[in-house]
Short mmCIF file of C-alpha atoms and ligand atoms in Angstrom, two decimals:
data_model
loop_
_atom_site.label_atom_id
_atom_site.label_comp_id
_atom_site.label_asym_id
_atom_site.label_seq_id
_atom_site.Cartn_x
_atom_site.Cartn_y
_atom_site.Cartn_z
CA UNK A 1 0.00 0.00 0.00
CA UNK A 2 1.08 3.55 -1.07
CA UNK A 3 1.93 6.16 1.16
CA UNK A 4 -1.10 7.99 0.42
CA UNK A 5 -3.49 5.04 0.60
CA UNK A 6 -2.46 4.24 3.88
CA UNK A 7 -2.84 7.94 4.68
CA UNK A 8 -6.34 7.80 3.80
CA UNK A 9 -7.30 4.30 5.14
CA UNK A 10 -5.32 5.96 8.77
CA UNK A 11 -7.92 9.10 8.21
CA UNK A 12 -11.32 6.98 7.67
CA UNK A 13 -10.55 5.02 11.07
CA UNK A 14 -10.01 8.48 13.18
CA UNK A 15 -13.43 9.68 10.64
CA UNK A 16 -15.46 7.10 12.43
CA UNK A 17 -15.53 8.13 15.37
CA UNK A 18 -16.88 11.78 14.33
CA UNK A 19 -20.50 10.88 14.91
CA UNK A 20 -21.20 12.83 18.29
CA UNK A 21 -19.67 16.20 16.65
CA UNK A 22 -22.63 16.38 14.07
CA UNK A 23 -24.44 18.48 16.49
CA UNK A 24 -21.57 21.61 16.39
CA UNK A 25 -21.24 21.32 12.50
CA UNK A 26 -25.61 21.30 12.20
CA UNK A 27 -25.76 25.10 12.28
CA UNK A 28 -22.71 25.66 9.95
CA UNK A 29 -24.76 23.67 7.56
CA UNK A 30 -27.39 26.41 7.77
CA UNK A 31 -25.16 29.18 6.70
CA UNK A 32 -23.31 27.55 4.13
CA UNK A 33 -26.64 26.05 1.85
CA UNK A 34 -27.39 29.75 2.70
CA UNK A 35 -24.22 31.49 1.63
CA UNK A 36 -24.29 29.48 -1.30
CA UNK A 37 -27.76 30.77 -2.53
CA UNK A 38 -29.14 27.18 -3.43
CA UNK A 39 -32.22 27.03 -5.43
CA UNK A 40 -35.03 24.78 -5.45
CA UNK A 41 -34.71 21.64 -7.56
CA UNK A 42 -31.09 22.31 -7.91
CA UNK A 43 -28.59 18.88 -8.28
CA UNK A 44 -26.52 19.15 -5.18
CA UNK A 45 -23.41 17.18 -4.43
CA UNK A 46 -22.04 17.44 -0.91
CA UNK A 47 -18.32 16.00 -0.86
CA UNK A 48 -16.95 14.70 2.31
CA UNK A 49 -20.56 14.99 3.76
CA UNK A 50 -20.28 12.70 6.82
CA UNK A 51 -23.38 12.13 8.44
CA UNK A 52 -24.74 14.35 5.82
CA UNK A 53 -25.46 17.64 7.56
CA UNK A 54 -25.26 19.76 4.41
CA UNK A 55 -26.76 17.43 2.14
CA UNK A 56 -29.78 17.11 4.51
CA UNK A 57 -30.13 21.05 4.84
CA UNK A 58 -29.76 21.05 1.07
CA UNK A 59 -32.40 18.42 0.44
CA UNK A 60 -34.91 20.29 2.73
CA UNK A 61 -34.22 22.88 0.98
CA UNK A 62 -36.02 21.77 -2.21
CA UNK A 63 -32.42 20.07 -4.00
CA UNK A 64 -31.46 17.02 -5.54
CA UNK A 65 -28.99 15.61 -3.21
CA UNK A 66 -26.03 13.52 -3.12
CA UNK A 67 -24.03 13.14 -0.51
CA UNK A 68 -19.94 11.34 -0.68
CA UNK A 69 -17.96 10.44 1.92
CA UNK A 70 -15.16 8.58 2.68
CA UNK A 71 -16.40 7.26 5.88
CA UNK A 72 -18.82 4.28 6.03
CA UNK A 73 -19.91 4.70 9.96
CA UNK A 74 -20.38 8.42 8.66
CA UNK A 75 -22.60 7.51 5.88
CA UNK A 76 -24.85 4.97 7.78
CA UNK A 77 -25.55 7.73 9.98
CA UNK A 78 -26.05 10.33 7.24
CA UNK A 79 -28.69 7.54 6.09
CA UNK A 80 -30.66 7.83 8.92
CA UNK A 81 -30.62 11.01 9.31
CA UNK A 82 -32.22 11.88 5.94
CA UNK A 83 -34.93 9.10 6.86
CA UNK A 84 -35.80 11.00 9.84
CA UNK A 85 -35.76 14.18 8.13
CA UNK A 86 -38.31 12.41 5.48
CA UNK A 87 -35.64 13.25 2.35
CA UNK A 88 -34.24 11.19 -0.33
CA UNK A 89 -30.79 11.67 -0.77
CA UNK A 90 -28.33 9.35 -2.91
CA UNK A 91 -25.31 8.51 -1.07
CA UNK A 92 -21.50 7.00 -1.90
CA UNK A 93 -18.91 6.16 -0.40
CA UNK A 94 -15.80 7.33 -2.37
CA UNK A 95 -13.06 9.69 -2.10
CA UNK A 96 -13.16 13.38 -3.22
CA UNK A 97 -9.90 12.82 -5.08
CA UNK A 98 -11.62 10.64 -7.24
CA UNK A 99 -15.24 11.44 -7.47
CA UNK A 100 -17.35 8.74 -9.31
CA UNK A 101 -19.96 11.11 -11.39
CA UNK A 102 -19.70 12.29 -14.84
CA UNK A 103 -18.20 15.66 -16.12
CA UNK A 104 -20.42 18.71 -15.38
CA UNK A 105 -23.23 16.96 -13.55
CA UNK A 106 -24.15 19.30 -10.88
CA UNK A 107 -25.17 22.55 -10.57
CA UNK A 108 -23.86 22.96 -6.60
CA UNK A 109 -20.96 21.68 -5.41
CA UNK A 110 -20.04 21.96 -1.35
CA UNK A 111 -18.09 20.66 0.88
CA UNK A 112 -18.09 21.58 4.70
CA UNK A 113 -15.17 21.14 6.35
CA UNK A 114 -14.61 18.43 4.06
CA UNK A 115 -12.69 18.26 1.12
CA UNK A 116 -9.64 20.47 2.69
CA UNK A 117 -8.44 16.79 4.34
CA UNK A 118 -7.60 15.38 1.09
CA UNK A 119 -4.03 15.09 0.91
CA UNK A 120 -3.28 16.80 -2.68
CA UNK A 121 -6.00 19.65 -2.87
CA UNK A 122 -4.96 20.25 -6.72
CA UNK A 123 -6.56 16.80 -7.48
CA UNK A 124 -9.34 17.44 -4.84
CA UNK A 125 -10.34 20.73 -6.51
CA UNK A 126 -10.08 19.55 -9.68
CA UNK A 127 -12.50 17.16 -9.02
CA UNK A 128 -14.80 19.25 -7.38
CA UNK A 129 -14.54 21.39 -10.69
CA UNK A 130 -15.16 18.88 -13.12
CA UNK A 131 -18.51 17.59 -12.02
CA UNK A 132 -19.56 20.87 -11.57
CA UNK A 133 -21.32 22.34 -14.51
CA UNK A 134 -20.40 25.63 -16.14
CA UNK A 135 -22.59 28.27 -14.21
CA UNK A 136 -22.66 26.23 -11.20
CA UNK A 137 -21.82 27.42 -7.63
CA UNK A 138 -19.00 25.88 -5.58
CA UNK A 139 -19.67 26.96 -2.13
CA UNK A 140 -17.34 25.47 0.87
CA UNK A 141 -16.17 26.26 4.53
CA UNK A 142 -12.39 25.81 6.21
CA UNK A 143 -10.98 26.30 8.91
CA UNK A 144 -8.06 29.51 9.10
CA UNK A 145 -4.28 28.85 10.01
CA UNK A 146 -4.19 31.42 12.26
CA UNK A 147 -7.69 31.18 14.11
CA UNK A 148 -8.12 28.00 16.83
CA UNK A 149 -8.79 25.48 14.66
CA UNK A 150 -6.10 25.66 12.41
CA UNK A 151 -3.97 26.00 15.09
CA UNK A 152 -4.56 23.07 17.02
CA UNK A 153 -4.14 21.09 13.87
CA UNK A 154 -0.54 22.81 14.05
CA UNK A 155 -0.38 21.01 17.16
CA UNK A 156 -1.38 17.72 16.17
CA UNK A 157 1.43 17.56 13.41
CA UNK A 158 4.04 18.76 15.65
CA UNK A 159 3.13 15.39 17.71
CA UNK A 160 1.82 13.00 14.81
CA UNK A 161 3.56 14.12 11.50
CA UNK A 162 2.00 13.05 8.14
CA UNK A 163 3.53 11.61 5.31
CA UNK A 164 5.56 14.55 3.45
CA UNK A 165 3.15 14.27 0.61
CA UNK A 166 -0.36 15.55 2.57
CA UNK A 167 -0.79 18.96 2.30
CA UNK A 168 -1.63 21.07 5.38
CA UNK A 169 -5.65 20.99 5.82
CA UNK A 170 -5.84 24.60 6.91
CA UNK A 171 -4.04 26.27 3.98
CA UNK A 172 -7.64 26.26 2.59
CA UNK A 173 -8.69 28.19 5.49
CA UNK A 174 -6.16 31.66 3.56
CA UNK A 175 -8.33 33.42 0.95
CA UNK A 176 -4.89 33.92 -1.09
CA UNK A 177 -4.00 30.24 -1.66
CA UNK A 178 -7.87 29.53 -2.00
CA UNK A 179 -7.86 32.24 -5.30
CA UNK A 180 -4.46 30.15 -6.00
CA UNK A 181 -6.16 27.18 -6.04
CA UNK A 182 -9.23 27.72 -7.75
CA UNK A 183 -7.29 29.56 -10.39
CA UNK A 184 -9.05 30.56 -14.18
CA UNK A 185 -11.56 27.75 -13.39
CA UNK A 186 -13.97 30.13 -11.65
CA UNK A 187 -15.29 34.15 -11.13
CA UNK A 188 -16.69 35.97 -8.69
CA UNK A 189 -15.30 34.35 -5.67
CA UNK A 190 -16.71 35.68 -2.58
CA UNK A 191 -15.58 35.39 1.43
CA UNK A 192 -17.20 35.53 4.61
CA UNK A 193 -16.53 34.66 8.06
CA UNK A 194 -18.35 32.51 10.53
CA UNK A 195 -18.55 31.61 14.25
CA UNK A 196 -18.79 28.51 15.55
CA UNK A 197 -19.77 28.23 19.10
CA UNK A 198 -19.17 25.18 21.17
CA UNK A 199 -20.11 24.89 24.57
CA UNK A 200 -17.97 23.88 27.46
CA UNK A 201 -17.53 23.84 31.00
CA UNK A 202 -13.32 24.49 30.85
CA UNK A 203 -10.50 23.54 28.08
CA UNK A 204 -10.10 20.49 29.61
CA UNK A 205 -13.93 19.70 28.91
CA UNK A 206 -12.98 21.06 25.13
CA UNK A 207 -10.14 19.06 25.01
CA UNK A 208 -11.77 15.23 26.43
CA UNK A 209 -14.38 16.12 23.84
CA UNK A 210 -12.00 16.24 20.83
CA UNK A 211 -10.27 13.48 22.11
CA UNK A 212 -13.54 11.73 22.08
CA UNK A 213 -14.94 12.10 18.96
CA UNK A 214 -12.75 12.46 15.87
CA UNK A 215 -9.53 11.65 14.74
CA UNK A 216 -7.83 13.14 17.83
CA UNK A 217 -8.63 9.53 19.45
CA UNK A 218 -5.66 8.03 16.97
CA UNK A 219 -2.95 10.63 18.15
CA UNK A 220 -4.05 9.82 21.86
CA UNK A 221 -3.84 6.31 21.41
CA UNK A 222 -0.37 7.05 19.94
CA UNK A 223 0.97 8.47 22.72
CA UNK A 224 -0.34 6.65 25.47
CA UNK A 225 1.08 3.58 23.85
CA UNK A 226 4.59 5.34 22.41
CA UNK A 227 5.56 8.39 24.99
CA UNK A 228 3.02 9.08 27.97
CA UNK A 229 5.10 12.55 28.74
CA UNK A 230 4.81 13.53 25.35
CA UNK A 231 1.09 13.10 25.94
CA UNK A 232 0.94 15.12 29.02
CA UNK A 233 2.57 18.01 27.34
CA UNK A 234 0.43 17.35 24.49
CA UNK A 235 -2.52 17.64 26.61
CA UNK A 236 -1.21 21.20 28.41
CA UNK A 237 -0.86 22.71 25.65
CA UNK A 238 -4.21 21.68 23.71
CA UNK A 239 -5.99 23.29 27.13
CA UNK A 240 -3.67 26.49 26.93
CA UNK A 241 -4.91 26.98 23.36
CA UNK A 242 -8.54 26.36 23.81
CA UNK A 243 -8.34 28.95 26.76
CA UNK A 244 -7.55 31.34 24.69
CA UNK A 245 -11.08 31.76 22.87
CA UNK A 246 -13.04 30.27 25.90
CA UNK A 247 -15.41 32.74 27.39
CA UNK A 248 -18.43 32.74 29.02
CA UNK A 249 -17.99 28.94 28.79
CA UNK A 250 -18.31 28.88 24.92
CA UNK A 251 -15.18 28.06 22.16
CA UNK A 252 -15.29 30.44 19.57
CA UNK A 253 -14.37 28.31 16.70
CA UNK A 254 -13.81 30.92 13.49
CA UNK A 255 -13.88 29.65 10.25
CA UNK A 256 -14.15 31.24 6.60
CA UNK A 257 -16.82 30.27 4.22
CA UNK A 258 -15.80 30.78 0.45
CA UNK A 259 -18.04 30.48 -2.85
CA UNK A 260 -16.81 31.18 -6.56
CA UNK A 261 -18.83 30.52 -9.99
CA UNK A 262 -17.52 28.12 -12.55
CA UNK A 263 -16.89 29.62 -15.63
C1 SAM B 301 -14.81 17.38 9.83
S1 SAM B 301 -15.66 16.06 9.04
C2 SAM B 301 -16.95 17.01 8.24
C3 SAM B 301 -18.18 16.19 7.91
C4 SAM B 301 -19.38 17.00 7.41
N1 SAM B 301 -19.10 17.67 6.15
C5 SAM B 301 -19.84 17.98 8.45
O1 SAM B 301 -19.75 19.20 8.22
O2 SAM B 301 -20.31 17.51 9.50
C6 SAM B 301 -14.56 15.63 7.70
C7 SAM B 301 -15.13 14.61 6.76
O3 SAM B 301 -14.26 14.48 5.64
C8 SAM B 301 -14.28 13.12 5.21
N2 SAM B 301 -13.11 12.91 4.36
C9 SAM B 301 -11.80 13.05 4.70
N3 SAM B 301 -11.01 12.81 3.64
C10 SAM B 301 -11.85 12.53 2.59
C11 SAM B 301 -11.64 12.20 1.23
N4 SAM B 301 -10.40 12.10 0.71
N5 SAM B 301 -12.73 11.97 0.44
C12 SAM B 301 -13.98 12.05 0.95
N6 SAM B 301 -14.24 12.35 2.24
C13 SAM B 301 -13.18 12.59 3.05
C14 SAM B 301 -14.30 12.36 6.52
O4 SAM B 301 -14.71 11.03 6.37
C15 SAM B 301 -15.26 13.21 7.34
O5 SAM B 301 -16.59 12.79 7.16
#
């Protein structure tokens, strides 16, 4: 198995355990189907959906949905959830690097949080592109460098290094490499900025939940088994992070929302 295979197999175990943080990226879903001025009847393709927040929003909405993910436990979830929400969505597994639909086939493309995991976000976005049809709105949200997310993710590679070839996720969270990256292909690219907020008691409540529920658990099990001090210090400085945009007992988790036209 290649490097970036293994990479990806590595990211759809830590993936599975996302379930219980549906609930912070619900509202996000909101503003993005928003932000992205969907219309009714439009053919929707949400990449890296997971339990298929967007796609759900999208499909309420009045679109044709489809929803990809690399993530079975993600999508079995994102099944139910459109059964309780009483919407018919069609739903893959697959890999955004490598989406299985035909050239120009929808007319909204998002991805929430999503697609900036890939490891090579030329092939990702070129992807995204080319099922998109001319016309069409791509319409996704990242998380910044500089702001908490993209920080602690700074934090996680210091202690877990990927393979050379993955590109940093939050580089898609800097308007100038976004433009970079989305090149001739589109116009009118717009920005905005959001706020997450995310309840909790102290960092250390932050942090337990993190470990919890995503792919933090892989890096934790790391440690423990590998260098218990480095976890520790690993752990203090997570907390010291978080504190810094804890108030009033919320995380205030920025993130920038981006949408461009296809040409
Ligand atoms: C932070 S979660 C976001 C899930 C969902 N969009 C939301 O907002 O709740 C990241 C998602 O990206 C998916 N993912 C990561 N790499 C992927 C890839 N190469 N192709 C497709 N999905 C991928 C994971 O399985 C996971 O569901």
């Amino acid at each position: 198995m290649d490097a970036l295979t293994q990479f990806k197999e590595a990211q759809k175990q830590g993936w599975a355990h996302f379930l219980p943080l549906e609930t912070i990226t619900t509202p996000a879903a909101a503003k993005l189907v928003r932000f992205a001025g969907l219309g009714e009847g439009q053919q929707v393709l949400d990449v890296a959906c997971g339990t298929g927040v967007v796609a759900v929003t999208a499909a309420r909405a009045g679109a044709r949905v489809t929803g990809l993910d690399l993530t079975p436990e993600l999508l079995q979830r994102a099944r139910e959830n459109a059964e309780l929400a009483g919407v018919e969505i069609e739903w893959h597994e697959g890999d955004v690097e490598q989406l299985p639909f035909p050239d120009c086939s929808f007319e909204v493309v998002f991805s929430q949080f999503g697609h900036m995991f890939a490891p090579r976000p030329d092939v990702a976005i070129a992807e995204m592109l080319r099922v998109l049809k001319p016309g069409g709105t791509i319409a996704f949200s990242t998380w910044p460098p500089e702001l908490l997310i993209g920080r602690l993710f700074a934090l996680v590679v210091h202690y877990a290094p990927p393979p050379p070839e993955v590109a940093p996720p939050p580089l898609w969270g800097d308007p100038n490499i976004i433009r970079e990256r989305l090149g001739s292909a589109v116009k009118e690219i717009v920005f905005d900025r959001e706020r997450m907020q995310v309840a909790a008691l102290s960092p250390a409540h932050s942090r337990v939940m993190m470990e919890r529920a995503g792919p933090m658990i892989k890096l934790v099990e790391k440690l423990s088994r590998e260098n218990p001090a480095d976890l520790d210090l690993f752990r203090r400085e997570y907390e010291a992070l978080v504190a810094q945009y804890l108030e009033a007992n919320i995380v205030h988790q920025d993130y920038l929302m981006t949408r461009a036209i296809k040409i």
